[in-house]
Each structure stands twice: as C-alpha cells, then as structure tokens.
Amino acid sequence: MRWRYRGHFDLAPYCITDPDLELIREVVRPYIKLIVPGADTVSVAFLARGAFNQAYTVTAENSTIGFSEEFVFRVALPLYPYYKAESDVATTEFVRRSTTIQVPIIYAFDSSSDNKLGFEWMLMEKVKGRVLEEVWDSLGYKAKENITIQVAGWADELSRSRFNKIGSIYMRHTPTQLEFYLGPLMDYRLYEGDRLLHEVYRGPFESLQALYTSVLKVTEWHVNDPRHKSRHEMQDAFLDGSKVQPLGNKPDRGLMDTSANESLQPHNTEEMLAPAERVDRDSERRWGVSKSDLSWLPEDLKIYRLLLPHLCPLPHAPEIKSTMLSHPDLSMFNLFVDDSGSLVTLIDWEMARVEPVELVQAIPDFLDEDDVVYAPPDSEREAQKISASSSSDQNLEMLKKGNEKSCRWLKDLADKTKLRALYRQDLQQRDSPLCEALDRDPESLEQELVDRVYYPHYPRAGDAWDWGMKHLGDSFLEDSDSEEQSDCDTHESKISDLDGKDGNVDLCSVTKDDECRGNRAYESSPGTETAIAMEEVGRKANRLDVNEPRCLRIGLHRTASCVLIHVVDY
C-alpha cells in the first residue's frame, strides 16, 4: 500500500499489488464448507474498490442440488494494522445487537496480514438490494423522503448509544459473554501517511484536549519530516541544471551541462520512473507540504498546542460528559435499498467512531450537494462549441441533452435542499441528541478550533497567534508572558552555563534602541558540546512570532566553521 496526495493535506491510500484470486479461494474454502454444506465449487471475482478496501464476490455452488450462494470477501488496506479490522467487526456486531439497523453478517475474519494472502480480510454476507447511488435518479420524491426519514431514525438510534470517552468500539470474549469496550480511535488524522510511524497516544481519550493534542503532535511530525525539505532541494536542483550531477560513468564531464545533453533533462529523468511513481511525485509536488507551508505551518502548530489548555475545555463547554456512536460515511454508496426504494442495509463500519457532539457530522453525506456529480456547463461557451463543430440537427440534439442534464442537476439540488430540512425536522421531532450538532454555529469558537486542529493549512498563513489573542485577549497574553518569562529564565540559565566552556566568549558592540540593555555573543566549533547546547537554546527561544515582545532574543547563525549566537536582553 502507498499513500498519495489527492488534495492539500489530504492523503489517500492505494493498493500497489492486488490480492491473488486463487489465494482468496484457498483462504475462504474451509469457511464456505461450514456455511454452505456440500459446496463443491468456489469461484472468486472482483466486485468493487473502496477507499480503504477491495471487495470480491465469492460464489459457492452445490452442483448436486443446483444451489448457489454469494458472499463478499473484503480485503483491508493496512491503514492501521489489526485495529481497523478489529474495530470494524466489533462495531458491526455492536450495531446488530443494540439497534434495529440492518448490517451484514460477518462469518469470518483475520485481523493480521500474517497469512498466505498477506492482507487482513473479512468474509461476510452479500447484502440484498441495490446501492442507493445506482437508483437515486430514478426514485420519486416521495421515495427519497422515506429514505431520508429512515436514515434520520438510524442516525438517532446510533446517537443514543452513549459512552464516556472518545474512541472506537472493540470486543473481547469473557467466560460468560461478549464484551464491548472503547479502544484506539479510528481517526484518519492519527495514522494517514507517515503519522502511524510516530509514537503518540491514539485513544481512548477522556477529553477533546487530549484528542486535539495527539492530532496536533502527529501533524507536527508529518510537517517537520526532513524528507519534505529534501524534496524541495532536489526539485530546485533539477530546475538549476548546474547542481545536478551527470548520469552514467562520465567523471571527466564535471557538473552536468543540461543544455548540451537533452537526454539528461529533468522530464526524461521522470520518464525513467514507473508510471505509479511519476503520479506519486506529481501529486506530491502539487499537493504536498510546500516551501510556503514549511515557512509558517510548524510554528502555527506549536501555537495551537500552546492554546489548547486555554481553549479546551472552553469556558461554556466543560469536559465531555457523554459521547455517541456515529457512522462516518452515510453516503449513497453505503446505503442499500430494495425494489420499492426502502432502505434495507447500512454497510462499511470500519471507520465508525464514538465521539462528542462537537465532532459528529450533522448532515449525512447522501444529502450533501457534493453527492451531485453533474455540474452544468457554461451554456454560452458550450453553445459556441456545439455550433462550431456540428450540423444544425446535431446542435439541437446536443443542446437538448445538455438541458436535460442541467434540469436534472437543478432538480436534485432543489430536492436535497428540501430533504435536508426534512432530516432536521424529523430529528427535532424525535428530540434526538443530534439536534445539538444540527444547531452548531460554524463560526463559533468550538468549530473554529476543530477546523484549525484538523485542517491547520486552511486559515491565513501565520495567524494562529492573532486568532488566539482574538478569542482570549489580555488574559492569555498575561499567561503567555509568564510562561515565556519562565522559558527565557531557563534559556538564560543555559546560556550562562556556556561561559568558561570550549569556544570563545566575546562581548558584542551591536546596539539596539534605548530598550536594549545589553548584548552578548557566543561562538563555538560545530559538533562540540557547547555548539549543540547553543543550537538548542536558539531553537527554543525563537519558537514564537518574532514580532511579539519578549524578554530575550537569540540570533542563531550556523556555518561550516562555527556556530554563533547573539543574545539580546530587552
């Protein structure tokens, strides 16, 4: 499995190697014999590819009596090894036992990839009915109303399963019963890309502050990964041909002359890569952590972590009293309907979470405007294109089809607007715990905090401190000043320890304004104990915005021959 950028700060997994169909058949055969006694033939065919898994149809046949039955074999991508598969199975079973929601029966699973297939897998019932996405356009408005009310009822049922922590559901067998409990949270931001490689607590969490702290920590590690900087240096080297070493065994050429040898141009180097590798590099160049991000995002992430104790719990929103179970993807692809248009099953529980109302999605995905895949064209431009390339009869036919699509698109927009209102009304009539999520103010401090923790690249670059000051004012400034003074005292102590050690200590004659009371400069050779201490002091003391007042300023300068810091007291 590999991760590929599909948007800014948005990584998606994809499978490098598909499972072998013959191996799938070997894995499921012992279980099929138990489920379908007398089955003498087992066949496997590809069914569908999901965001985090691949599904295959397994057909078991008993040729003697002419009976056959189909199952779904789902291969899980190793996003969060062991935990994702375990939580998927446990949540599905919990929903079956504690709600009226219809879910697939899971016959067998393996939450380890240490098997002949090399993947985590699950064998389950094949759901009867059709995917809602396939039939939505053909349904009448009354049928869509019934589906909306059914989904509201299911969502309400889930919200009434109450807990006291944030996490995902797991299960274990005790001598007397099957026991459900909360464990690590299936939160995408905690394990996407290289985040899973870092040691951080992933739940269950007792507070939003604990969750946000973990999310910010792994995001910091991801942004500060030195490979981002190396990638930019490599790209700069390709753009500046004089820095690129020649390919092949030609030491006499020295630095590469790209103008003299077109075969060594960057685009030809890219062509040497495998197609998938080129797509990965293209997506990383377009959507990966940019030079601009590196210039401000690490600092903002640190500030958000500094702000958390002041913002969370919020003055009017104390620590979580209860949490609720929610399905994270109520899209048309996970809802199945029968021939009459009634809901029959809800699938795909692998990312289900138990979370407070602040994080629960208010409106289901199938009622979101993004589910409308058709966008009407620019009518004037489209008309010009048609008239320039078609006969008059063709013009009329193409415009007619375009108008039909536009009408369907606009009608669906109107329908979904009314259905969202119906969804809200139905939950209010049920007095559902989800009503609090529906009434959330997107511009409230709580929601701004969620957005900045999970999507820190969206706000204006470098405005984290201003945002914190806006909401906390002088009280936060006083707390920050005291914390910063304490930090400065620590740095001052470390700096004073440098006196008398290896390296030279010289007084500096650099002058500032009248507020400046004194200056010192320290110099040492790279790699020495003093130099390492000096670099640590310089990094820590300059972690905040340089425009903010502080008691101590440190200028750090590192060259090949020396490490130099200037200390300025204010």
C-alpha positions as CSV (number, residue, x, y, z in Angstrom):
1,M,0.0,0.0,0.0
2,R,1.1,3.5,-0.7
3,W,-0.2,7.0,0.2
4,R,-0.9,9.6,-2.5
5,Y,-1.9,13.2,-2.2
6,R,-5.4,13.9,-3.6
7,G,-5.6,17.4,-2.2
8,H,-3.7,19.8,0.0
9,F,-3.1,18.0,3.3
10,D,-5.3,15.1,2.1
11,L,-3.6,11.7,1.6
12,A,-5.4,8.7,0.2
13,P,-4.2,5.1,0.3
14,Y,-4.0,2.9,-2.8
15,C,-3.0,-0.7,-3.3
16,I,0.2,-1.5,-5.1
17,T,-0.4,-5.2,-5.5
18,D,-3.9,-6.8,-5.8
19,P,-4.6,-10.0,-3.9
20,D,-4.3,-13.2,-5.9
21,L,-7.7,-14.6,-6.7
22,E,-6.6,-18.2,-6.3
23,L,-5.2,-17.4,-2.8
24,I,-8.5,-15.8,-1.9
25,R,-10.3,-19.1,-3.0
26,E,-7.9,-21.1,-0.8
27,V,-8.4,-18.9,2.2
28,V,-12.3,-18.9,2.1
29,R,-12.8,-22.6,1.1
30,P,-12.7,-24.0,4.7
31,Y,-15.3,-21.4,5.8
32,I,-17.5,-21.9,2.8
33,K,-17.7,-25.6,3.6
34,L,-19.1,-24.7,7.0
35,I,-21.6,-22.1,5.8
36,V,-22.8,-24.0,2.7
37,P,-22.6,-27.7,3.4
38,G,-21.9,-29.7,0.2
39,A,-20.5,-26.8,-1.8
40,D,-18.2,-28.4,-4.4
41,T,-17.2,-25.3,-6.3
42,V,-15.9,-21.9,-5.1
43,S,-15.3,-19.1,-7.5
44,V,-13.9,-15.5,-6.9
45,A,-14.4,-12.4,-9.0
46,F,-13.6,-8.7,-8.4
47,L,-16.5,-6.7,-7.1
48,A,-15.6,-3.1,-6.2
49,R,-12.8,-0.9,-4.9
50,G,-13.4,1.2,-1.8
51,A,-11.4,4.0,-0.2
52,F,-9.8,1.6,2.3
53,N,-10.6,-1.8,1.0
54,Q,-11.2,-4.0,-2.1
55,A,-14.2,-6.3,-2.3
56,Y,-14.6,-9.6,-4.2
57,T,-17.7,-11.8,-4.9
58,V,-17.3,-15.3,-3.7
59,T,-19.8,-17.8,-5.2
60,A,-20.3,-21.2,-3.6
61,E,-22.2,-23.8,-5.6
62,N,-23.6,-27.2,-4.8
63,S,-23.9,-28.8,-8.2
64,T,-25.7,-31.9,-6.9
65,I,-28.8,-30.0,-5.8
66,G,-28.3,-27.0,-8.1
67,F,-27.8,-24.5,-5.2
68,S,-25.5,-21.5,-5.2
69,E,-25.0,-18.6,-2.7
70,E,-22.9,-15.4,-3.0
71,F,-20.7,-13.8,-0.3
72,V,-18.4,-10.8,-0.1
73,F,-14.8,-11.1,0.7
74,R,-13.3,-7.8,1.7
75,V,-9.5,-7.2,1.7
76,A,-8.5,-4.3,4.1
77,L,-5.6,-2.0,3.3
78,P,-3.2,-1.8,6.2
79,L,-4.0,1.8,7.3
80,Y,-4.0,0.9,11.0
81,P,-2.9,-2.8,11.1
82,Y,-5.0,-5.0,13.4
83,Y,-7.1,-2.2,15.0
84,K,-9.1,-1.2,11.9
85,A,-10.2,-4.7,11.2
86,E,-11.0,-5.5,14.8
87,S,-13.0,-2.3,15.2
88,D,-14.9,-2.9,12.0
89,V,-16.0,-6.3,13.1
90,A,-16.8,-5.3,16.7
91,T,-18.8,-2.2,15.7
92,T,-20.8,-4.2,13.2
93,E,-21.7,-6.7,15.8
94,F,-22.4,-4.0,18.4
95,V,-24.9,-2.3,16.0
96,R,-26.6,-5.6,15.2
97,R,-27.1,-6.4,18.9
98,S,-28.1,-2.9,20.2
99,T,-30.0,-1.2,17.3
100,T,-32.6,-2.1,14.7
101,I,-30.2,-1.1,11.9
102,Q,-29.6,-3.9,9.4
103,V,-25.9,-4.8,8.9
104,P,-24.2,-7.6,7.0
105,I,-23.4,-10.8,8.8
106,I,-19.7,-11.4,9.2
107,Y,-18.8,-15.1,9.0
108,A,-15.0,-15.0,9.4
109,F,-12.2,-12.5,9.5
110,D,-8.4,-12.2,10.1
111,S,-7.1,-9.0,11.6
112,S,-3.5,-10.0,10.9
113,S,-1.8,-9.9,7.5
114,D,0.5,-12.7,8.6
115,N,-1.3,-15.2,6.4
116,K,-1.0,-16.8,2.9
117,L,-2.9,-13.9,1.4
118,G,-0.7,-11.2,3.0
119,F,-3.8,-9.0,3.8
120,E,-6.3,-8.5,6.6
121,W,-9.6,-9.8,5.4
122,M,-13.3,-10.4,6.2
123,L,-15.8,-12.8,4.8
124,M,-19.4,-11.5,5.1
125,E,-22.9,-11.9,3.8
126,K,-23.7,-10.3,0.4
127,V,-26.3,-7.6,1.0
128,K,-29.6,-8.0,-0.8
129,G,-30.8,-4.9,-2.7
130,R,-29.1,-2.2,-4.8
131,V,-26.7,0.6,-3.9
132,L,-28.7,3.8,-3.5
133,E,-26.3,5.7,-5.8
134,E,-27.4,3.4,-8.7
135,V,-31.1,4.2,-8.3
136,W,-31.3,7.7,-6.8
137,D,-32.1,9.5,-10.0
138,S,-34.9,7.1,-10.9
139,L,-36.6,7.4,-7.5
140,G,-39.6,9.7,-7.0
141,Y,-39.5,12.4,-4.4
142,K,-41.8,10.5,-2.0
143,A,-39.3,7.6,-2.0
144,K,-36.5,10.0,-1.3
145,E,-38.5,11.4,1.6
146,N,-39.0,7.9,3.1
147,I,-35.2,7.2,2.8
148,T,-34.3,10.5,4.5
149,I,-36.7,9.7,7.4
150,Q,-35.2,6.2,7.7
151,V,-31.7,7.4,7.8
152,A,-32.7,10.0,10.4
153,G,-34.1,7.2,12.5
154,W,-30.9,5.2,12.2
155,A,-28.7,8.1,13.0
156,D,-30.8,8.9,16.1
157,E,-30.5,5.3,17.2
158,L,-26.7,5.4,17.0
159,S,-26.6,8.7,18.9
160,R,-28.5,7.2,21.8
161,S,-25.7,4.6,22.3
162,R,-23.9,6.7,25.0
163,F,-20.3,6.4,26.3
164,N,-18.0,8.5,28.4
165,K,-14.8,8.5,26.3
166,I,-13.7,9.2,22.7
167,G,-12.6,6.1,20.8
168,S,-13.7,3.2,18.6
169,I,-15.5,0.0,19.6
170,Y,-13.7,-3.3,20.1
171,M,-14.9,-6.6,21.6
172,R,-13.4,-9.4,23.7
173,H,-14.8,-12.8,24.8
174,T,-15.1,-13.3,28.5
175,P,-16.0,-16.7,30.1
176,T,-19.7,-15.6,30.2
177,Q,-20.3,-13.1,27.5
178,L,-19.1,-11.0,24.6
179,E,-17.9,-7.7,26.0
180,F,-17.6,-4.4,24.1
181,Y,-15.2,-1.7,25.1
182,L,-13.6,1.5,23.7
183,G,-10.1,1.4,22.3
184,P,-7.9,3.4,19.8
185,L,-9.8,5.9,17.8
186,M,-10.3,5.4,14.0
187,D,-9.4,9.0,13.2
188,Y,-7.9,9.5,9.8
189,R,-5.6,12.3,11.0
190,L,-3.9,10.0,13.5
191,Y,-2.5,7.5,11.1
192,E,-2.6,8.7,7.5
193,G,0.7,8.8,5.6
194,D,3.8,8.6,7.9
195,R,1.8,9.5,11.0
196,L,1.4,5.9,12.0
197,L,5.2,5.6,12.3
198,H,5.2,8.1,15.3
199,E,4.6,7.1,18.9
200,V,1.5,9.0,20.0
201,Y,-1.5,8.1,22.1
202,R,-4.4,7.2,19.9
203,G,-7.1,6.7,22.5
204,P,-9.4,6.2,24.1
205,F,-9.4,9.8,25.0
206,E,-11.1,11.3,28.1
207,S,-11.3,14.8,26.7
208,L,-11.2,16.8,23.5
209,Q,-8.0,18.4,24.6
210,A,-6.3,15.0,24.8
211,L,-7.5,14.2,21.3
212,Y,-6.6,17.5,19.8
213,T,-3.1,17.3,21.4
214,S,-2.4,13.9,19.7
215,V,-3.7,15.1,16.3
216,L,-1.5,18.3,16.5
217,K,1.5,16.2,17.6
218,V,1.4,13.8,14.7
219,T,0.6,16.7,12.3
220,E,3.7,18.5,13.5
221,W,5.9,15.4,13.0
222,H,4.4,15.0,9.5
223,V,5.1,18.6,8.5
224,N,8.6,18.6,10.1
225,D,9.7,15.4,8.3
226,P,13.1,16.2,6.8
227,R,12.1,14.5,3.6
228,H,9.9,17.5,2.7
229,K,12.9,19.8,2.7
230,S,15.0,17.3,0.8
231,R,12.3,17.0,-1.8
232,H,12.3,20.8,-2.4
233,E,16.1,20.8,-2.5
234,M,16.0,18.1,-5.1
235,Q,13.4,19.9,-7.2
236,D,15.5,23.1,-7.0
237,A,18.5,21.1,-8.2
238,F,16.6,19.9,-11.2
239,L,15.5,23.4,-12.0
240,D,19.0,24.6,-11.7
241,G,20.9,22.3,-14.0
242,S,24.3,23.3,-12.7
243,K,23.6,21.5,-9.4
244,V,22.6,18.2,-11.0
245,Q,25.3,15.5,-11.2
246,P,25.7,13.7,-14.5
247,L,24.1,10.3,-15.0
248,G,26.3,7.4,-16.0
249,N,30.1,6.9,-15.7
250,K,31.5,10.2,-17.1
251,P,33.7,11.7,-14.4
252,D,35.5,13.9,-16.9
253,R,32.4,16.0,-17.7
254,G,32.2,17.6,-14.2
255,L,28.9,19.2,-13.5
256,M,26.2,18.4,-15.9
257,D,25.6,20.8,-18.8
258,T,21.9,20.3,-19.3
259,S,21.8,22.5,-22.4
260,A,24.3,20.3,-24.2
261,N,22.7,16.9,-23.4
262,E,18.9,16.8,-23.7
263,S,18.8,13.2,-22.5
264,L,19.7,14.4,-19.0
265,Q,16.8,16.9,-18.8
266,P,14.5,16.5,-15.7
267,H,11.5,15.4,-17.7
268,N,13.5,12.5,-19.2
269,T,14.6,11.5,-15.7
270,E,10.9,11.4,-14.7
271,E,10.2,9.2,-17.7
272,M,12.6,6.6,-16.3
273,L,10.4,6.2,-13.2
274,A,7.5,3.7,-13.1
275,P,4.1,5.3,-14.0
276,A,2.8,5.0,-10.4
277,E,6.0,6.6,-9.1
278,R,5.5,9.5,-11.5
279,V,1.9,10.0,-10.4
280,D,3.1,10.0,-6.7
281,R,5.7,12.6,-7.4
282,D,3.3,14.8,-9.4
283,S,0.7,14.7,-6.7
284,E,3.3,15.4,-4.0
285,R,4.6,18.4,-6.0
286,R,1.1,19.7,-6.4
287,W,-0.5,18.9,-3.0
288,G,2.4,18.0,-0.7
289,V,3.9,20.2,2.1
290,S,5.2,23.2,0.2
291,K,8.0,25.6,0.9
292,S,5.4,28.2,1.9
293,D,3.9,25.7,4.4
294,L,7.3,25.0,5.9
295,S,7.9,28.7,6.5
296,W,4.9,29.1,8.8
297,L,2.9,25.9,9.5
298,P,5.4,24.3,12.0
299,E,5.2,27.5,14.1
300,D,1.4,27.7,13.9
301,L,1.0,24.1,15.0
302,K,3.1,24.7,18.1
303,I,1.0,27.8,18.9
304,Y,-2.2,25.7,18.6
305,R,-0.8,23.3,21.1
306,L,0.0,26.2,23.4
307,L,-3.5,27.5,23.1
308,L,-5.3,24.2,23.8
309,P,-5.2,24.4,27.6
310,H,-6.9,27.8,27.3
311,L,-9.4,26.9,24.7
312,C,-10.3,23.4,25.6
313,P,-12.3,22.8,27.7
314,L,-14.0,26.0,26.7
315,P,-15.5,28.2,29.5
316,H,-19.1,27.4,28.4
317,A,-18.3,23.8,27.3
318,P,-16.9,21.7,30.1
319,E,-15.2,18.4,29.7
320,I,-17.2,15.8,27.8
321,K,-20.0,14.3,29.8
322,S,-21.0,11.7,27.2
323,T,-20.1,10.6,23.7
324,M,-22.2,8.9,21.0
325,L,-21.6,6.4,18.2
326,S,-21.8,7.7,14.6
327,H,-21.3,6.3,11.2
328,P,-18.7,8.5,9.4
329,D,-19.9,7.9,5.8
330,L,-23.6,7.9,5.3
331,S,-23.2,8.2,1.5
332,M,-25.2,6.7,-1.3
333,F,-22.5,4.0,-1.7
334,N,-23.1,2.6,1.7
335,L,-26.9,2.6,1.8
336,F,-28.8,-0.3,0.1
337,V,-32.5,-0.2,-0.9
338,D,-34.9,-2.8,-2.1
339,D,-37.1,-2.7,-5.3
340,S,-39.6,-0.5,-3.5
341,G,-37.0,2.1,-2.6
342,S,-36.9,1.3,1.1
343,L,-33.6,1.1,3.0
344,V,-32.5,-2.5,3.8
345,T,-28.9,-2.3,4.9
346,L,-26.1,0.1,6.0
347,I,-22.6,-1.2,5.4
348,D,-19.0,0.0,5.9
349,W,-18.4,0.4,9.6
350,E,-14.6,0.3,9.5
351,M,-14.2,4.0,10.4
352,A,-17.0,4.3,12.9
353,R,-16.2,6.4,16.0
354,V,-17.6,7.2,19.4
355,E,-17.2,11.0,19.8
356,P,-18.8,14.0,21.4
357,V,-21.4,16.0,19.6
358,E,-18.8,18.7,18.7
359,L,-17.3,16.2,16.2
360,V,-20.4,14.4,14.9
361,Q,-21.3,15.1,11.3
362,A,-24.6,17.0,11.3
363,I,-25.9,16.2,7.8
364,P,-25.4,12.8,6.2
365,D,-23.3,12.7,3.0
366,F,-26.0,11.5,0.8
367,L,-27.9,14.8,1.3
368,D,-24.8,16.9,0.7
369,E,-24.6,18.8,-2.5
370,D,-21.2,17.2,-3.2
371,D,-23.0,13.9,-4.0
372,V,-24.4,15.6,-7.2
373,V,-21.8,14.5,-9.7
374,Y,-23.0,16.6,-12.6
375,A,-22.2,20.3,-13.0
376,P,-23.9,22.3,-15.7
377,P,-21.6,23.6,-18.4
378,D,-21.0,27.2,-19.2
379,S,-24.0,27.5,-21.5
380,E,-22.7,30.3,-23.8
381,R,-19.3,28.6,-24.2
382,E,-20.9,25.2,-24.8
383,A,-23.3,26.6,-27.4
384,Q,-20.4,28.1,-29.3
385,K,-18.5,24.8,-29.2
386,I,-21.6,23.0,-30.4
387,S,-22.4,25.4,-33.3
388,A,-18.8,25.4,-34.4
389,S,-18.5,21.6,-34.7
390,S,-22.0,20.3,-35.5
391,S,-24.7,20.5,-38.0
392,S,-28.0,22.2,-37.1
393,D,-29.7,18.8,-36.3
394,Q,-26.8,17.8,-34.1
395,N,-26.9,21.2,-32.4
396,L,-30.5,20.7,-31.3
397,E,-29.9,17.1,-30.1
398,M,-26.8,18.0,-28.0
399,L,-28.4,21.1,-26.6
400,K,-31.5,19.1,-25.7
401,K,-29.3,16.5,-23.8
402,G,-27.4,19.3,-22.1
403,N,-30.6,20.9,-21.0
404,E,-31.9,17.6,-19.7
405,K,-28.8,17.1,-17.6
406,S,-28.9,20.7,-16.3
407,C,-32.6,20.3,-15.4
408,R,-31.9,17.0,-13.5
409,W,-29.0,18.6,-11.7
410,L,-31.0,21.7,-10.7
411,K,-33.9,19.5,-9.6
412,D,-31.7,17.3,-7.5
413,L,-30.3,20.5,-5.8
414,A,-33.8,21.6,-5.0
415,D,-34.8,18.2,-3.8
416,K,-31.8,17.9,-1.5
417,T,-32.5,21.3,0.0
418,K,-35.9,20.2,1.0
419,L,-34.7,16.8,2.2
420,R,-32.1,18.4,4.5
421,A,-34.9,20.4,6.0
422,L,-36.9,17.2,6.4
423,Y,-34.0,15.4,8.0
424,R,-33.6,18.3,10.5
425,Q,-37.3,18.4,11.3
426,D,-37.5,14.6,11.8
427,L,-34.6,14.6,14.3
428,Q,-36.2,17.5,16.2
429,Q,-39.5,15.6,16.4
430,R,-37.6,12.7,17.9
431,D,-35.8,15.1,20.3
432,S,-32.6,13.5,19.1
433,P,-29.2,14.1,20.8
434,L,-28.1,15.0,17.2
435,C,-30.1,18.3,17.3
436,E,-27.2,19.9,19.1
437,A,-25.0,19.0,16.1
438,L,-27.5,20.5,13.8
439,D,-27.6,23.7,15.7
440,R,-23.8,24.2,15.8
441,D,-22.6,27.6,14.6
442,P,-19.9,27.1,12.0
443,E,-18.3,30.4,13.1
444,S,-18.3,29.5,16.8
445,L,-15.0,29.2,18.7
446,E,-15.6,25.4,19.1
447,Q,-15.9,24.8,15.4
448,E,-13.1,27.1,14.5
449,L,-10.9,25.1,16.9
450,V,-11.9,21.8,15.3
451,D,-11.1,23.2,11.8
452,R,-7.7,24.6,12.9
453,V,-6.7,21.3,14.6
454,Y,-7.7,19.1,11.7
455,Y,-7.1,21.5,8.8
456,P,-4.3,23.9,10.0
457,H,-3.3,24.8,6.5
458,Y,-6.7,26.4,5.6
459,P,-6.5,29.6,7.7
460,R,-4.4,32.6,6.7
461,A,-0.8,31.7,7.0
462,G,0.8,32.6,10.3
463,D,-2.3,33.9,12.0
464,A,-2.5,31.3,14.8
465,W,-1.3,33.7,17.5
466,D,-3.6,36.5,16.3
467,W,-6.5,34.1,16.4
468,G,-5.7,33.0,19.9
469,M,-5.4,36.6,21.1
470,K,-8.7,37.4,19.4
471,H,-10.6,34.9,21.5
472,L,-8.6,35.0,24.7
473,G,-7.4,38.6,24.9
474,D,-5.2,40.0,27.7
475,S,-5.8,37.1,30.0
476,F,-4.0,34.8,27.6
477,L,-1.3,37.4,27.0
478,E,-0.5,37.6,30.7
479,D,-0.4,33.8,31.0
480,S,1.8,33.6,27.9
481,D,4.1,36.3,29.2
482,S,4.6,34.4,32.5
483,E,5.3,31.2,30.6
484,E,7.6,32.9,28.2
485,Q,9.5,34.6,31.1
486,S,9.9,31.2,32.7
487,D,11.2,29.9,29.4
488,C,13.6,32.8,29.0
489,D,14.9,32.3,32.5
490,T,15.6,28.7,31.5
491,H,17.4,29.8,28.3
492,E,19.3,32.5,30.3
493,S,20.5,29.8,32.7
494,K,21.6,27.6,29.8
495,I,23.4,30.5,28.2
496,S,25.2,31.3,31.4
497,D,26.4,27.7,31.5
498,L,28.2,28.3,28.2
499,D,30.7,30.7,29.8
500,G,34.0,29.1,30.5
501,K,33.4,26.1,28.2
502,D,35.1,25.4,24.9
503,G,34.9,28.1,22.3
504,N,35.3,31.8,22.6
505,V,33.1,34.2,24.5
506,D,33.2,37.8,23.3
507,L,31.2,40.8,24.2
508,C,29.4,42.3,21.3
509,S,29.1,46.0,20.5
510,V,25.8,45.7,18.5
511,T,23.4,48.4,19.6
512,K,19.6,48.5,19.5
513,D,17.2,51.2,20.7
514,D,17.0,52.5,24.2
515,E,15.2,49.5,25.4
516,C,18.2,47.3,24.7
517,R,20.1,46.8,27.9
518,G,23.0,44.5,26.7
519,N,24.3,42.1,24.2
520,R,26.5,39.0,24.2
521,A,27.8,36.7,21.5
522,Y,28.9,33.1,21.8
523,E,30.9,31.2,19.3
524,S,32.0,27.6,19.1
525,S,33.1,24.9,16.7
526,P,30.3,22.7,15.2
527,G,29.7,19.4,16.9
528,T,31.1,20.4,20.3
529,E,29.0,20.1,23.4
530,T,28.8,23.9,23.6
531,A,27.7,24.2,20.0
532,I,24.9,21.6,20.5
533,A,23.7,23.4,23.6
534,M,23.8,26.8,21.8
535,E,21.7,25.4,18.9
536,E,19.1,24.0,21.3
537,V,18.9,27.4,23.1
538,G,18.5,29.2,19.9
539,R,15.7,27.0,18.6
540,K,13.6,27.0,21.8
541,A,13.9,30.7,22.5
542,N,12.7,31.7,19.0
543,R,9.7,29.5,18.8
544,L,7.2,32.3,18.9
545,D,6.4,35.1,16.4
546,V,9.4,37.5,16.2
547,N,7.1,40.5,16.3
548,E,5.8,39.7,19.7
549,P,7.5,41.3,22.7
550,R,9.7,39.0,24.7
551,C,12.4,39.3,27.4
552,L,15.1,37.6,25.4
553,R,16.1,37.5,21.7
554,I,18.5,34.9,20.3
555,G,20.0,35.0,16.9
556,L,21.4,31.7,15.8
557,H,24.0,31.5,12.9
558,R,25.4,28.2,11.8
559,T,28.2,27.9,9.2
560,A,30.6,25.2,8.2
561,S,33.3,26.6,10.5
562,C,31.4,27.8,13.6
563,V,28.1,28.2,15.5
564,L,27.4,31.7,16.7
565,I,24.5,33.0,18.8
566,H,23.7,36.6,19.7
567,V,21.8,37.2,22.9
568,V,19.9,40.5,23.3
569,D,18.1,41.4,26.5
570,Y,15.2,43.8,26.5
